[in-house]
């Protein structure tokens, strides 16, 4: 069976995966190998690691890009997106964390939902496993989800999950604004105000908040996320009033 073709007869890349990582050398190899069982290409963006993250990812089969110094998850995601969009545009870009909190074997089910409904963004939901999170992380996740619901009308039980599929076409027209974890909330706001659909799909989560290796700081980063929601809402209102 012939592969679908993109513009100019180039092979079309239907799905590719993007893994932002920092000091995840102990877990990233398994994540890359698991992801490559389901998609033909994985890009790993090493965000200034000081361990063997880049080497472990390359050995497992990922294409590796590196930031010489830590710039934040949002910047790592945008670096990977730019690299993927520089070639044939994928139908979907799957983002998955490097710390082992997401199960790559959920990818086929997420792809099936994405292909059936064609949203701008599909967000994985760990809501069924919230009891396994630290209490502070669980409370702040629900707080940020409530903020997103109130200001953008998006009803997501788990707004902070990094296991997602983004439409390649959507990302070709919308960049991540924040450099850290707030970037993932900001892009949902962009989808909401531009009419892009956002859907949620339950996922397995062996370690629901990745606490062993995460660089997420519950209070600081959640307030960044909520600030991104408020800032985006303010910009949208100003634009609506002043054009």
mmCIF file of C-alpha atoms in Angstrom:
data_model
loop_
_atom_site.group_PDB
_atom_site.id
_atom_site.type_symbol
_atom_site.label_atom_id
_atom_site.label_comp_id
_atom_site.label_asym_id
_atom_site.label_seq_id
_atom_site.Cartn_x
_atom_site.Cartn_y
_atom_site.Cartn_z
ATOM 1 C CA UNK A 1 0.000 0.000 0.000
ATOM 2 C CA UNK A 2 1.441 3.336 -1.078
ATOM 3 C CA UNK A 3 2.149 5.967 1.575
ATOM 4 C CA UNK A 4 -0.010 9.134 1.429
ATOM 5 C CA UNK A 5 1.725 12.003 -0.295
ATOM 6 C CA UNK A 6 2.013 15.625 0.673
ATOM 7 C CA UNK A 7 2.718 18.689 -1.506
ATOM 8 C CA UNK A 8 5.128 18.039 -4.359
ATOM 9 C CA UNK A 9 4.794 14.283 -4.012
ATOM 10 C CA UNK A 10 6.784 14.121 -0.738
ATOM 11 C CA UNK A 11 5.720 11.345 1.661
ATOM 12 C CA UNK A 12 3.192 12.684 4.140
ATOM 13 C CA UNK A 13 4.030 12.193 7.810
ATOM 14 C CA UNK A 14 0.706 11.385 9.429
ATOM 15 C CA UNK A 15 1.859 11.452 13.068
ATOM 16 C CA UNK A 16 5.111 12.254 14.822
ATOM 17 C CA UNK A 17 5.950 12.512 18.509
ATOM 18 C CA UNK A 18 7.698 15.253 20.445
ATOM 19 C CA UNK A 19 9.253 14.683 23.868
ATOM 20 C CA UNK A 20 10.536 17.661 25.898
ATOM 21 C CA UNK A 21 13.051 16.462 28.484
ATOM 22 C CA UNK A 22 15.402 17.675 31.168
ATOM 23 C CA UNK A 23 17.550 15.351 33.278
ATOM 24 C CA UNK A 24 15.392 12.334 32.396
ATOM 25 C CA UNK A 25 18.208 9.950 31.505
ATOM 26 C CA UNK A 26 16.814 7.156 33.686
ATOM 27 C CA UNK A 27 13.381 7.110 32.032
ATOM 28 C CA UNK A 28 13.590 8.640 28.565
ATOM 29 C CA UNK A 29 14.951 5.601 26.720
ATOM 30 C CA UNK A 30 11.910 3.497 27.594
ATOM 31 C CA UNK A 31 9.575 6.350 26.647
ATOM 32 C CA UNK A 32 11.231 6.782 23.247
ATOM 33 C CA UNK A 33 11.196 3.060 22.488
ATOM 34 C CA UNK A 34 7.569 2.745 23.552
ATOM 35 C CA UNK A 35 6.561 5.719 21.426
ATOM 36 C CA UNK A 36 8.395 4.428 18.348
ATOM 37 C CA UNK A 37 6.217 1.324 18.453
ATOM 38 C CA UNK A 38 3.339 3.534 17.330
ATOM 39 C CA UNK A 39 4.777 6.418 15.276
ATOM 40 C CA UNK A 40 7.635 6.537 12.763
ATOM 41 C CA UNK A 41 9.433 9.584 14.140
ATOM 42 C CA UNK A 42 10.235 10.889 17.617
ATOM 43 C CA UNK A 43 11.981 14.196 18.303
ATOM 44 C CA UNK A 44 13.507 14.646 21.751
ATOM 45 C CA UNK A 45 14.326 18.200 22.814
ATOM 46 C CA UNK A 46 16.879 18.113 25.613
ATOM 47 C CA UNK A 47 16.326 21.278 27.620
ATOM 48 C CA UNK A 48 19.797 21.812 29.083
ATOM 49 C CA UNK A 49 20.179 18.429 30.807
ATOM 50 C CA UNK A 50 23.301 17.701 32.807
ATOM 51 C CA UNK A 51 22.848 13.920 32.750
ATOM 52 C CA UNK A 52 22.715 11.417 29.897
ATOM 53 C CA UNK A 53 19.257 12.345 28.582
ATOM 54 C CA UNK A 54 20.353 13.180 25.025
ATOM 55 C CA UNK A 55 22.516 10.073 24.669
ATOM 56 C CA UNK A 56 19.829 7.749 26.056
ATOM 57 C CA UNK A 57 17.209 9.215 23.722
ATOM 58 C CA UNK A 58 19.457 8.968 20.649
ATOM 59 C CA UNK A 59 20.369 5.381 21.477
ATOM 60 C CA UNK A 60 16.659 4.532 21.730
ATOM 61 C CA UNK A 61 16.021 5.964 18.245
ATOM 62 C CA UNK A 62 14.959 9.591 18.744
ATOM 63 C CA UNK A 63 16.116 12.563 16.711
ATOM 64 C CA UNK A 64 17.671 14.845 19.328
ATOM 65 C CA UNK A 65 17.753 18.636 19.521
ATOM 66 C CA UNK A 66 19.479 20.367 22.430
ATOM 67 C CA UNK A 67 19.217 23.608 24.341
ATOM 68 C CA UNK A 68 22.624 24.388 25.862
ATOM 69 C CA UNK A 69 20.905 25.828 28.948
ATOM 70 C CA UNK A 70 17.437 25.174 30.425
ATOM 71 C CA UNK A 71 14.827 27.377 28.759
ATOM 72 C CA UNK A 72 11.628 25.748 30.015
ATOM 73 C CA UNK A 73 9.132 23.197 28.768
ATOM 74 C CA UNK A 74 7.286 25.650 26.526
ATOM 75 C CA UNK A 75 10.494 26.601 24.738
ATOM 76 C CA UNK A 76 11.434 22.931 24.335
ATOM 77 C CA UNK A 77 8.050 22.172 22.828
ATOM 78 C CA UNK A 78 8.291 25.079 20.378
ATOM 79 C CA UNK A 79 11.790 24.005 19.310
ATOM 80 C CA UNK A 80 10.452 20.550 18.477
ATOM 81 C CA UNK A 81 7.367 21.909 16.749
ATOM 82 C CA UNK A 82 9.505 24.184 14.570
ATOM 83 C CA UNK A 83 11.681 21.248 13.572
ATOM 84 C CA UNK A 84 8.698 19.063 12.690
ATOM 85 C CA UNK A 85 6.934 21.798 10.729
ATOM 86 C CA UNK A 86 10.105 22.492 8.739
ATOM 87 C CA UNK A 87 9.474 19.237 6.865
ATOM 88 C CA UNK A 88 6.252 17.724 5.530
ATOM 89 C CA UNK A 89 3.561 18.899 7.956
ATOM 90 C CA UNK A 90 2.268 16.047 10.127
ATOM 91 C CA UNK A 91 -1.468 15.563 10.498
ATOM 92 C CA UNK A 92 -0.859 15.357 14.236
ATOM 93 C CA UNK A 93 2.005 16.058 16.640
ATOM 94 C CA UNK A 94 1.889 13.910 19.762
ATOM 95 C CA UNK A 95 3.509 15.339 22.891
ATOM 96 C CA UNK A 96 4.461 12.968 25.677
ATOM 97 C CA UNK A 97 6.479 13.559 28.834
ATOM 98 C CA UNK A 98 9.883 11.987 29.361
ATOM 99 C CA UNK A 99 9.448 11.010 33.008
ATOM 100 C CA UNK A 100 7.403 7.844 32.476
ATOM 101 C CA UNK A 101 4.092 9.200 33.760
ATOM 102 C CA UNK A 102 2.412 8.546 30.389
ATOM 103 C CA UNK A 103 1.931 5.137 28.781
ATOM 104 C CA UNK A 104 2.966 5.205 25.091
ATOM 105 C CA UNK A 105 0.607 2.285 24.457
ATOM 106 C CA UNK A 106 -2.269 4.774 24.812
ATOM 107 C CA UNK A 107 -1.130 6.406 21.555
ATOM 108 C CA UNK A 108 -3.209 4.248 19.142
ATOM 109 C CA UNK A 109 -6.407 5.017 21.066
ATOM 110 C CA UNK A 110 -5.628 8.748 21.140
ATOM 111 C CA UNK A 111 -4.890 8.700 17.406
ATOM 112 C CA UNK A 112 -8.167 6.899 16.703
ATOM 113 C CA UNK A 113 -10.115 9.585 18.594
ATOM 114 C CA UNK A 114 -8.123 12.351 16.909
ATOM 115 C CA UNK A 115 -8.773 10.957 13.423
ATOM 116 C CA UNK A 116 -12.461 10.465 14.156
ATOM 117 C CA UNK A 117 -13.118 13.980 15.485
ATOM 118 C CA UNK A 118 -10.302 16.100 13.951
ATOM 119 C CA UNK A 119 -9.912 18.588 16.843
ATOM 120 C CA UNK A 120 -7.297 21.306 17.071
ATOM 121 C CA UNK A 121 -6.061 19.699 20.295
ATOM 122 C CA UNK A 122 -6.727 16.390 22.015
ATOM 123 C CA UNK A 123 -5.723 16.427 25.698
ATOM 124 C CA UNK A 124 -5.152 13.289 27.744
ATOM 125 C CA UNK A 125 -6.928 13.143 31.084
ATOM 126 C CA UNK A 126 -5.475 11.612 34.267
ATOM 127 C CA UNK A 127 -8.643 12.487 36.211
ATOM 128 C CA UNK A 128 -9.339 8.868 37.117
ATOM 129 C CA UNK A 129 -5.904 8.724 38.767
ATOM 130 C CA UNK A 130 -5.997 12.040 40.630
ATOM 131 C CA UNK A 131 -5.990 10.216 43.957
ATOM 132 C CA UNK A 132 -2.408 9.169 43.162
ATOM 133 C CA UNK A 133 -1.231 12.777 42.905
ATOM 134 C CA UNK A 134 0.115 14.818 45.766
ATOM 135 C CA UNK A 135 -2.710 16.784 47.366
ATOM 136 C CA UNK A 136 -1.276 20.175 46.417
ATOM 137 C CA UNK A 137 -0.809 19.154 42.788
ATOM 138 C CA UNK A 138 -4.356 17.768 42.629
ATOM 139 C CA UNK A 139 -5.902 20.915 44.122
ATOM 140 C CA UNK A 140 -3.970 23.271 41.856
ATOM 141 C CA UNK A 141 -4.770 21.201 38.774
ATOM 142 C CA UNK A 142 -8.466 21.506 39.540
ATOM 143 C CA UNK A 143 -8.068 25.228 40.209
ATOM 144 C CA UNK A 144 -6.402 25.821 36.841
ATOM 145 C CA UNK A 145 -9.069 23.695 35.102
ATOM 146 C CA UNK A 146 -11.769 25.833 36.738
ATOM 147 C CA UNK A 147 -10.009 28.992 35.531
ATOM 148 C CA UNK A 148 -9.925 27.624 31.994
ATOM 149 C CA UNK A 149 -13.616 26.741 32.170
ATOM 150 C CA UNK A 150 -14.611 30.171 33.496
ATOM 151 C CA UNK A 151 -12.529 32.311 31.145
ATOM 152 C CA UNK A 152 -12.483 30.200 27.972
ATOM 153 C CA UNK A 153 -15.479 27.894 28.237
ATOM 154 C CA UNK A 154 -13.279 24.784 27.953
ATOM 155 C CA UNK A 155 -14.385 21.984 30.241
ATOM 156 C CA UNK A 156 -11.313 19.812 30.821
ATOM 157 C CA UNK A 157 -10.952 17.691 33.933
ATOM 158 C CA UNK A 158 -7.169 17.667 33.532
ATOM 159 C CA UNK A 159 -5.989 20.864 31.873
ATOM 160 C CA UNK A 160 -2.318 20.353 32.808
ATOM 161 C CA UNK A 161 -1.711 16.979 31.162
ATOM 162 C CA UNK A 162 1.175 17.063 28.683
ATOM 163 C CA UNK A 163 0.096 13.923 26.787
ATOM 164 C CA UNK A 164 -1.657 15.493 23.808
ATOM 165 C CA UNK A 165 -2.151 15.460 20.062
ATOM 166 C CA UNK A 166 -2.023 18.816 18.293
ATOM 167 C CA UNK A 167 -3.225 19.305 14.754
ATOM 168 C CA UNK A 168 -0.230 20.130 12.570
ATOM 169 C CA UNK A 169 -2.334 22.662 10.697
ATOM 170 C CA UNK A 170 -3.305 24.362 13.961
ATOM 171 C CA UNK A 171 0.304 24.593 15.154
ATOM 172 C CA UNK A 172 1.389 25.994 11.791
ATOM 173 C CA UNK A 173 -0.699 29.082 12.627
ATOM 174 C CA UNK A 174 -0.376 29.303 16.420
ATOM 175 C CA UNK A 175 2.851 29.472 18.411
ATOM 176 C CA UNK A 176 3.290 28.696 22.088
ATOM 177 C CA UNK A 177 3.684 32.009 23.918
ATOM 178 C CA UNK A 178 5.054 30.963 27.307
ATOM 179 C CA UNK A 179 8.469 29.459 27.870
ATOM 180 C CA UNK A 180 7.500 27.169 30.736
ATOM 181 C CA UNK A 181 4.495 25.047 31.734
ATOM 182 C CA UNK A 182 2.062 27.892 31.126
ATOM 183 C CA UNK A 183 2.619 27.452 27.379
ATOM 184 C CA UNK A 184 0.418 24.359 27.392
ATOM 185 C CA UNK A 185 -2.462 26.321 28.906
ATOM 186 C CA UNK A 186 -1.912 29.294 26.602
ATOM 187 C CA UNK A 187 -2.237 27.134 23.489
ATOM 188 C CA UNK A 188 -5.592 25.827 24.742
ATOM 189 C CA UNK A 189 -6.761 29.422 25.119
ATOM 190 C CA UNK A 190 -5.639 30.166 21.572
ATOM 191 C CA UNK A 191 -7.682 27.210 20.336
ATOM 192 C CA UNK A 192 -10.737 28.387 22.278
ATOM 193 C CA UNK A 193 -10.754 31.964 20.955
ATOM 194 C CA UNK A 194 -10.086 30.926 17.352
ATOM 195 C CA UNK A 195 -12.827 28.324 17.248
ATOM 196 C CA UNK A 196 -10.591 25.275 17.361
ATOM 197 C CA UNK A 197 -12.122 22.255 19.056
ATOM 198 C CA UNK A 198 -10.453 20.838 22.156
ATOM 199 C CA UNK A 199 -11.396 17.344 23.298
ATOM 200 C CA UNK A 200 -10.281 15.171 26.208
ATOM 201 C CA UNK A 201 -9.571 11.442 26.333
ATOM 202 C CA UNK A 202 -8.839 9.348 29.464
ATOM 203 C CA UNK A 203 -5.337 7.899 29.644
ATOM 204 C CA UNK A 204 -3.420 5.515 31.841
ATOM 205 C CA UNK A 205 -0.852 7.162 34.090
ATOM 206 C CA UNK A 206 1.539 4.850 35.933
ATOM 207 C CA UNK A 207 2.859 7.844 37.926
ATOM 208 C CA UNK A 208 0.078 10.464 37.743
ATOM 209 C CA UNK A 209 2.186 13.526 38.551
ATOM 210 C CA UNK A 210 5.663 12.277 37.618
ATOM 211 C CA UNK A 211 6.887 13.325 41.023
ATOM 212 C CA UNK A 212 10.100 11.291 40.876
ATOM 213 C CA UNK A 213 11.649 13.349 38.086
ATOM 214 C CA UNK A 214 9.303 16.255 37.384
ATOM 215 C CA UNK A 215 10.568 19.842 37.215
ATOM 216 C CA UNK A 216 7.032 21.148 37.764
ATOM 217 C CA UNK A 217 6.833 23.321 40.883
ATOM 218 C CA UNK A 218 3.250 23.073 42.078
ATOM 219 C CA UNK A 219 2.591 26.578 43.405
ATOM 220 C CA UNK A 220 4.922 28.621 41.216
ATOM 221 C CA UNK A 221 4.063 26.919 37.942
ATOM 222 C CA UNK A 222 0.329 26.695 38.593
ATOM 223 C CA UNK A 223 0.240 30.432 39.266
ATOM 224 C CA UNK A 224 2.115 30.921 36.000
ATOM 225 C CA UNK A 225 -0.601 28.877 34.295
ATOM 226 C CA UNK A 226 -3.415 30.877 35.845
ATOM 227 C CA UNK A 227 -1.588 34.089 34.934
ATOM 228 C CA UNK A 228 -1.438 32.878 31.333
ATOM 229 C CA UNK A 229 -5.208 32.358 31.344
ATOM 230 C CA UNK A 230 -5.855 35.844 32.746
ATOM 231 C CA UNK A 231 -3.324 37.476 30.431
ATOM 232 C CA UNK A 232 -4.753 35.798 27.349
ATOM 233 C CA UNK A 233 -8.274 36.790 28.358
ATOM 234 C CA UNK A 234 -7.194 40.403 28.884
ATOM 235 C CA UNK A 235 -5.477 40.560 25.487
ATOM 236 C CA UNK A 236 -8.560 39.117 23.820
ATOM 237 C CA UNK A 237 -10.850 41.663 25.460
ATOM 238 C CA UNK A 238 -8.552 44.566 24.537
ATOM 239 C CA UNK A 239 -8.443 43.365 20.944
ATOM 240 C CA UNK A 240 -12.244 43.047 20.866
ATOM 241 C CA UNK A 241 -12.680 46.615 22.165
ATOM 242 C CA UNK A 242 -9.955 48.399 20.227
ATOM 243 C CA UNK A 243 -9.632 46.158 17.165
#
